[in-house]
PDB file of C-alpha atoms in Angstrom:
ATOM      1  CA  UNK O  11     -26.210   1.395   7.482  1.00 80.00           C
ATOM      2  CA  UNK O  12     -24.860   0.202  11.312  1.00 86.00           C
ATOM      3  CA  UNK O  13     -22.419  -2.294  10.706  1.00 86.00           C
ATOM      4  CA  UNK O  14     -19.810  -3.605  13.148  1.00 88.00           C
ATOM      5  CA  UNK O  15     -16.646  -2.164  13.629  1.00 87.00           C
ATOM      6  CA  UNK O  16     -14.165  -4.956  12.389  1.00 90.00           C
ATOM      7  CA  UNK O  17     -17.139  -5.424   9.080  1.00 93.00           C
ATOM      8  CA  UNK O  18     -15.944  -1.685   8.389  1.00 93.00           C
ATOM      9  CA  UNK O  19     -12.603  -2.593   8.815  1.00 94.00           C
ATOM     10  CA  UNK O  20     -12.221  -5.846   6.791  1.00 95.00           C
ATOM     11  CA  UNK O  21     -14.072  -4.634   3.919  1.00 95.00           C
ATOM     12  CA  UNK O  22     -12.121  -1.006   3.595  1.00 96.00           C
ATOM     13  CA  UNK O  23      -8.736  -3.544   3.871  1.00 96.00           C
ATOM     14  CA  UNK O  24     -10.268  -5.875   1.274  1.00 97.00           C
ATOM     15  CA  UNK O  25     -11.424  -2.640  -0.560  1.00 96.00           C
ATOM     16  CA  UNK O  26      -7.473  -1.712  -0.628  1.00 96.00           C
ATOM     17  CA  UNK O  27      -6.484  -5.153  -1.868  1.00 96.00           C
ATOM     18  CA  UNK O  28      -8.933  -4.548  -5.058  1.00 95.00           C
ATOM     19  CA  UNK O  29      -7.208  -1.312  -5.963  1.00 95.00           C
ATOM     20  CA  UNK O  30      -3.985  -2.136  -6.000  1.00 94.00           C
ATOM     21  CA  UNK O  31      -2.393  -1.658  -2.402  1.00 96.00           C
ATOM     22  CA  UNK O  32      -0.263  -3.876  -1.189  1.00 95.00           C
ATOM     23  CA  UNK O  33      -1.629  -6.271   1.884  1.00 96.00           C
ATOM     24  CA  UNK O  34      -0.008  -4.238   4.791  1.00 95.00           C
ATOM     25  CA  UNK O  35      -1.388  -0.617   3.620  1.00 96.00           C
ATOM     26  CA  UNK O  36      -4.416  -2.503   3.211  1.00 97.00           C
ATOM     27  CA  UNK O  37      -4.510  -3.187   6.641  1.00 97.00           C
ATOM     28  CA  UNK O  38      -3.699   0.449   7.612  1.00 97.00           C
ATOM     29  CA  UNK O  39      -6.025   1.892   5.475  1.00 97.00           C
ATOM     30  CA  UNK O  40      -8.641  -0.483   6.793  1.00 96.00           C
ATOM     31  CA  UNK O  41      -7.834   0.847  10.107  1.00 96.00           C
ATOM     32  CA  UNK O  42      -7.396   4.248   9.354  1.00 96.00           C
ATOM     33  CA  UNK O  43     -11.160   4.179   7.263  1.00 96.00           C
ATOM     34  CA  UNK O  44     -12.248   2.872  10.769  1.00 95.00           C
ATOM     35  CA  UNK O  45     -11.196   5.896  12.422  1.00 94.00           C
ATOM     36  CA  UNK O  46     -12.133   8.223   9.977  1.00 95.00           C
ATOM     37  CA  UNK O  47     -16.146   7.090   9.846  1.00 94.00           C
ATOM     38  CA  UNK O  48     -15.634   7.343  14.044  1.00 92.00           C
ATOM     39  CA  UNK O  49     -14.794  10.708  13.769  1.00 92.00           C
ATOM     40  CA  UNK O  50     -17.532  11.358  11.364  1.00 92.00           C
ATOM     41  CA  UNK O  51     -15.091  12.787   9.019  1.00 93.00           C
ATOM     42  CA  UNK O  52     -15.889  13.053   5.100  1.00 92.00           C
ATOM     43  CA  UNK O  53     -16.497   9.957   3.291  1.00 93.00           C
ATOM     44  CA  UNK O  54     -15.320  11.375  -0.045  1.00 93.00           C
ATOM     45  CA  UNK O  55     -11.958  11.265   1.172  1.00 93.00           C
ATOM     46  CA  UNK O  56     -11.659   7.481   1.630  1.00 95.00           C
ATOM     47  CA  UNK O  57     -13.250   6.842  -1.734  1.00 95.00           C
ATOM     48  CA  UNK O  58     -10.504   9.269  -3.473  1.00 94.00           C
ATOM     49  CA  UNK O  59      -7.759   7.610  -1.373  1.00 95.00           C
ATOM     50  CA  UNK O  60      -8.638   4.204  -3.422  1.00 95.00           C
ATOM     51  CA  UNK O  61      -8.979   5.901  -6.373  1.00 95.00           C
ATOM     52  CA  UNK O  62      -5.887   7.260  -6.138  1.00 94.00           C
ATOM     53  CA  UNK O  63      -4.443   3.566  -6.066  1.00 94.00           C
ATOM     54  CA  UNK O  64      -1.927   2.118  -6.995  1.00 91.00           C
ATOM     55  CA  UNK O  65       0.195   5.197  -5.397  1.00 91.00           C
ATOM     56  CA  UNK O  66      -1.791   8.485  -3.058  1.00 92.00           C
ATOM     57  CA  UNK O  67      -2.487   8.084   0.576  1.00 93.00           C
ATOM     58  CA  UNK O  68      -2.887   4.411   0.971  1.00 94.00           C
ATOM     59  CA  UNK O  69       0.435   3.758   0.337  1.00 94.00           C
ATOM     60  CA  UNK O  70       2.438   6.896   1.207  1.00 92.00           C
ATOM     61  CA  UNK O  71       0.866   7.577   4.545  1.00 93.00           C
ATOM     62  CA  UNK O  72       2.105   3.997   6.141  1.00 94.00           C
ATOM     63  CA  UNK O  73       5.490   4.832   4.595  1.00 93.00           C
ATOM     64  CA  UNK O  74       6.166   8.309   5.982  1.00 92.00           C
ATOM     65  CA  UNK O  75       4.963   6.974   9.559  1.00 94.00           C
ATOM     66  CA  UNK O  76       7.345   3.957   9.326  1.00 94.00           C
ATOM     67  CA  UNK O  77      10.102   6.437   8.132  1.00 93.00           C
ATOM     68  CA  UNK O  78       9.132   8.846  11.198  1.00 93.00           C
ATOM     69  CA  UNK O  79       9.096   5.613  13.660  1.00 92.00           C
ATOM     70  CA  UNK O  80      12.734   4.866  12.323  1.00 92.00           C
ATOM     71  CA  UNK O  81      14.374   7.671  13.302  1.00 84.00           C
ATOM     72  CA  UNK O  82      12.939   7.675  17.265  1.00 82.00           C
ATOM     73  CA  UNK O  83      15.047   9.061  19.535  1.00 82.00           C
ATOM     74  CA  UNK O  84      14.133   9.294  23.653  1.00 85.00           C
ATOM     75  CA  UNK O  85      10.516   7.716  22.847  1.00 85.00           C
ATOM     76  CA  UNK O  86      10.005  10.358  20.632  1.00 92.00           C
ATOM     77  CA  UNK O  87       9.542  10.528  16.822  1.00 93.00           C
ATOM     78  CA  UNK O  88       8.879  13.686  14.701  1.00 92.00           C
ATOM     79  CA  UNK O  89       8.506  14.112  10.891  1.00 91.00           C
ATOM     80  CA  UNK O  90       6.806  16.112   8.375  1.00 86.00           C
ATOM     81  CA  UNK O  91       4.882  15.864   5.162  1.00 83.00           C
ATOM     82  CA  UNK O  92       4.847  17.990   2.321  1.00 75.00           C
ATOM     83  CA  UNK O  93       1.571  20.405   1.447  1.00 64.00           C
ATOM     84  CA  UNK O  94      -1.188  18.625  -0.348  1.00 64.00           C
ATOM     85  CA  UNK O  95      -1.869  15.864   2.219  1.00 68.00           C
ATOM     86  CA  UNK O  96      -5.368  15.881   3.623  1.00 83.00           C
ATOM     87  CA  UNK O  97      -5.047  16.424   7.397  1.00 86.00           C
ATOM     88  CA  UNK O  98      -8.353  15.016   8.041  1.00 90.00           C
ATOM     89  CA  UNK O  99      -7.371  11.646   6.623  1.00 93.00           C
ATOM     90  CA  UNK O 100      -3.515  12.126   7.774  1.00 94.00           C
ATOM     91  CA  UNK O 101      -5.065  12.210  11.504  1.00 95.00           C
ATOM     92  CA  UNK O 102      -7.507   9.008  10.625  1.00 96.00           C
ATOM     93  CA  UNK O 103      -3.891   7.040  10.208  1.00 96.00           C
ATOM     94  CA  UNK O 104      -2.833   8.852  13.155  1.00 96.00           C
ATOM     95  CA  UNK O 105      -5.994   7.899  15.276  1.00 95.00           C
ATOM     96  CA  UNK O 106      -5.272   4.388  14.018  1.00 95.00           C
ATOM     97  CA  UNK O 107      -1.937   4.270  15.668  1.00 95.00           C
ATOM     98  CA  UNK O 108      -1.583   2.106  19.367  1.00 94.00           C
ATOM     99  CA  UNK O 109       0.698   5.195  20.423  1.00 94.00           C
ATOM    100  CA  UNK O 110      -0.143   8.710  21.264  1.00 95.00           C
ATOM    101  CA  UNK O 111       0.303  10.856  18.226  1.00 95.00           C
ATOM    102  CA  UNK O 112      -0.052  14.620  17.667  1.00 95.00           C
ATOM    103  CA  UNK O 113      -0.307  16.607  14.189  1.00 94.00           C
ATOM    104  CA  UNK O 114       0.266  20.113  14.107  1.00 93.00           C
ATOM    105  CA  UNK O 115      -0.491  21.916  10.217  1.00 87.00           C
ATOM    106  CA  UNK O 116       2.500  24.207   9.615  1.00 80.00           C
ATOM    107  CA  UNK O 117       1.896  26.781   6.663  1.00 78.00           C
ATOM    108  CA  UNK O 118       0.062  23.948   4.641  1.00 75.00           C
ATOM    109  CA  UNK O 119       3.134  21.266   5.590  1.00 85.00           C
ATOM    110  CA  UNK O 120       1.900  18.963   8.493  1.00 91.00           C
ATOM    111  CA  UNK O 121       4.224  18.135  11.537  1.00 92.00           C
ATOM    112  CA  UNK O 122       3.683  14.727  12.905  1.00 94.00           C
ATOM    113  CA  UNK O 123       4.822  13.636  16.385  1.00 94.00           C
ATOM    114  CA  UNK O 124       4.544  10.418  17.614  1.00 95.00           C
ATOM    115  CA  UNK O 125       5.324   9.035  21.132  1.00 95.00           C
ATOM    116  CA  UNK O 126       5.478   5.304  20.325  1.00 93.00           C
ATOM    117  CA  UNK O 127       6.415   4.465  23.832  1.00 92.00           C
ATOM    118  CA  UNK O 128       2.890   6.262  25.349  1.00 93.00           C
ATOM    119  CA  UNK O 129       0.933   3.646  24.677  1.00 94.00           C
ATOM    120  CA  UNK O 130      -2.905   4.292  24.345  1.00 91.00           C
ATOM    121  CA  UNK O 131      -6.010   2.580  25.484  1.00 86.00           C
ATOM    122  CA  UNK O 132      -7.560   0.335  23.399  1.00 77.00           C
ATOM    123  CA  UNK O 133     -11.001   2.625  22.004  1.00 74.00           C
ATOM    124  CA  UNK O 134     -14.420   0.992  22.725  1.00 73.00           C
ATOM    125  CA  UNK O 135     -15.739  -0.184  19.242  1.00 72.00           C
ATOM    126  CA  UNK O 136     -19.051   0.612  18.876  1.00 76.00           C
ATOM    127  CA  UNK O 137     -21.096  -0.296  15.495  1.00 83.00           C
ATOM    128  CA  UNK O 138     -20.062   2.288  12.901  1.00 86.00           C
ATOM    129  CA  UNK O 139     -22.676   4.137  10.393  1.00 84.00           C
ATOM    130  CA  UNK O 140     -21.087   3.406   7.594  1.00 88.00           C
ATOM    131  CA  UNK O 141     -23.626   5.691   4.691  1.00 90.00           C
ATOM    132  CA  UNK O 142     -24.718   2.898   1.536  1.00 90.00           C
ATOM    133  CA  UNK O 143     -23.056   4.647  -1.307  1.00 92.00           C
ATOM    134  CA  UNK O 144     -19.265   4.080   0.465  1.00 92.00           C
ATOM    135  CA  UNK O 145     -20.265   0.546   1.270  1.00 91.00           C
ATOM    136  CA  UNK O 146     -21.045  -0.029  -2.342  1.00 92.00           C
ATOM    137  CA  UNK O 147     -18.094   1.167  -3.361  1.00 92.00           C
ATOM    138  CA  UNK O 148     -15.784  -0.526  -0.816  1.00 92.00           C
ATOM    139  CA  UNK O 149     -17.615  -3.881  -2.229  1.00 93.00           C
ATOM    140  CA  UNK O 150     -16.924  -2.642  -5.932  1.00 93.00           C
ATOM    141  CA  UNK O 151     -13.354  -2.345  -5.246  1.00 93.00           C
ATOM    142  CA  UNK O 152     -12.812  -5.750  -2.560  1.00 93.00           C
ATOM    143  CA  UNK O 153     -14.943  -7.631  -5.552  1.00 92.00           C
ATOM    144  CA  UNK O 154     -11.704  -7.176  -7.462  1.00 90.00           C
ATOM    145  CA  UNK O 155      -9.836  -9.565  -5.456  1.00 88.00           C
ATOM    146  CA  UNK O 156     -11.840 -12.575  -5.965  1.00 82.00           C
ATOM    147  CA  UNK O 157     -11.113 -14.923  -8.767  1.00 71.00           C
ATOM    148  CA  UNK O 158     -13.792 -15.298 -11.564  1.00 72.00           C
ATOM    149  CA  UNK O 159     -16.073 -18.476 -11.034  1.00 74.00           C
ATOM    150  CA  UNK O 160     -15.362 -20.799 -14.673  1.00 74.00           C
ATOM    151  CA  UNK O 161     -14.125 -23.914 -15.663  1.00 73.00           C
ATOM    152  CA  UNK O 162     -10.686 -22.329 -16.535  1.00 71.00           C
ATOM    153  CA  UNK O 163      -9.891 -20.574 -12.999  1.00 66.00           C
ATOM    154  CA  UNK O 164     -10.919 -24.273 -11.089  1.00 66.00           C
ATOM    155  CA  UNK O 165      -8.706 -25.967 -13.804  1.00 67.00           C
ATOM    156  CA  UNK O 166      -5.913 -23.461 -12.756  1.00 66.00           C
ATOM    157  CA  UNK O 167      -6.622 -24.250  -8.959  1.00 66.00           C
ATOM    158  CA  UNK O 168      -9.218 -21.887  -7.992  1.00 68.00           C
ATOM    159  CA  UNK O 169     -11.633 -23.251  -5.268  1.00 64.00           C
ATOM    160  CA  UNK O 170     -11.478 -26.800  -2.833  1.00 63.00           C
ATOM    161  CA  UNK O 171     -11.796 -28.968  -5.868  1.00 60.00           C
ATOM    162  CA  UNK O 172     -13.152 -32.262  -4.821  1.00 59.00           C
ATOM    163  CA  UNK O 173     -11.121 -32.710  -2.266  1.00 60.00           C
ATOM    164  CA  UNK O 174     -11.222 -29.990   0.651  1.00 56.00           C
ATOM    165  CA  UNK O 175      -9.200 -31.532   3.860  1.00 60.00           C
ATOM    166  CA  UNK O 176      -8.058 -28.294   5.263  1.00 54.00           C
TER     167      UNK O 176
END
């Protein structure tokens, strides 16, 4: 199904929310899952990043780049991550990045270099085939984050109430 780039994007960050990540590797991973379905890379992987929630990919990935960032010296920063990564999804949070980036797979370890002072240009976002089966599960899991409809969740403040003056 075509759907529009920041659709994809919102609903694979409100997917995130639903299993477990916290709100800012939501956001990443709703970026990176952009990126990734550009590329046409495999869809399996995103769907056993959130199952891997409430640790994996999702919430190691935005670490280790942070940690990399950190320790920039010269308007470089370089890093590595231990075998076992995927390097196809590793290079969808790299593609994700406003920076150039470069991964290089040493020996099954991956060697991340990232020039956050190289700037790149914003991509073109074009609608995104995004196949049925991941949609439905990126609803499954963002369904998680909304609050049952009864008389007990509006009597705990769910909802406007009768009074909405926002």
């Amino acid at each position: 199904m075509k759907c529009s780039a920041n659709e994809v994007m919102t609903l694979a960050a409100k997917a995130a929310r639903g299993a477990g990540a916290p709100p800012a590797q939501a956001a990443d991973f709703g970026a990176a899952a952009l990126r990734h379905l550009q590329a046409g890379r495999e869809v399996d992987m995103l769907i056993d990043a959130l199952k891997a929630l409430p640790s994996g990919p999702v919430i190691a990935l935005p670490l280790v780049l942070m940690q990399i960032l950190e320790n920039s010296t010269d308007g470089i920063a370089e890093g590595g991550l231990e075998p076992g990564g995927s390097a196809t999804l590793i290079q969808s949070y790299l593609d994700a990045q406003p920076f150039e980036t470069q991964l290089e797979n040493q020996a099954g370890s991956f060697h991340i270099t990232l020039f956050p002072t190289k700037l790149k240009a914003a991509p073109l976002m074009p609608r995104v085939d995004a196949p049925d089966d991941l949609l439905a599960s990126l609803q499954s899991y963002a369904a998680r984050i909304l609050v049952p409809e009864s008389d007990a969740s509006r009597l705990s403040g769910a909802g406007a109430g009768l009074t909405d003056n926002d």
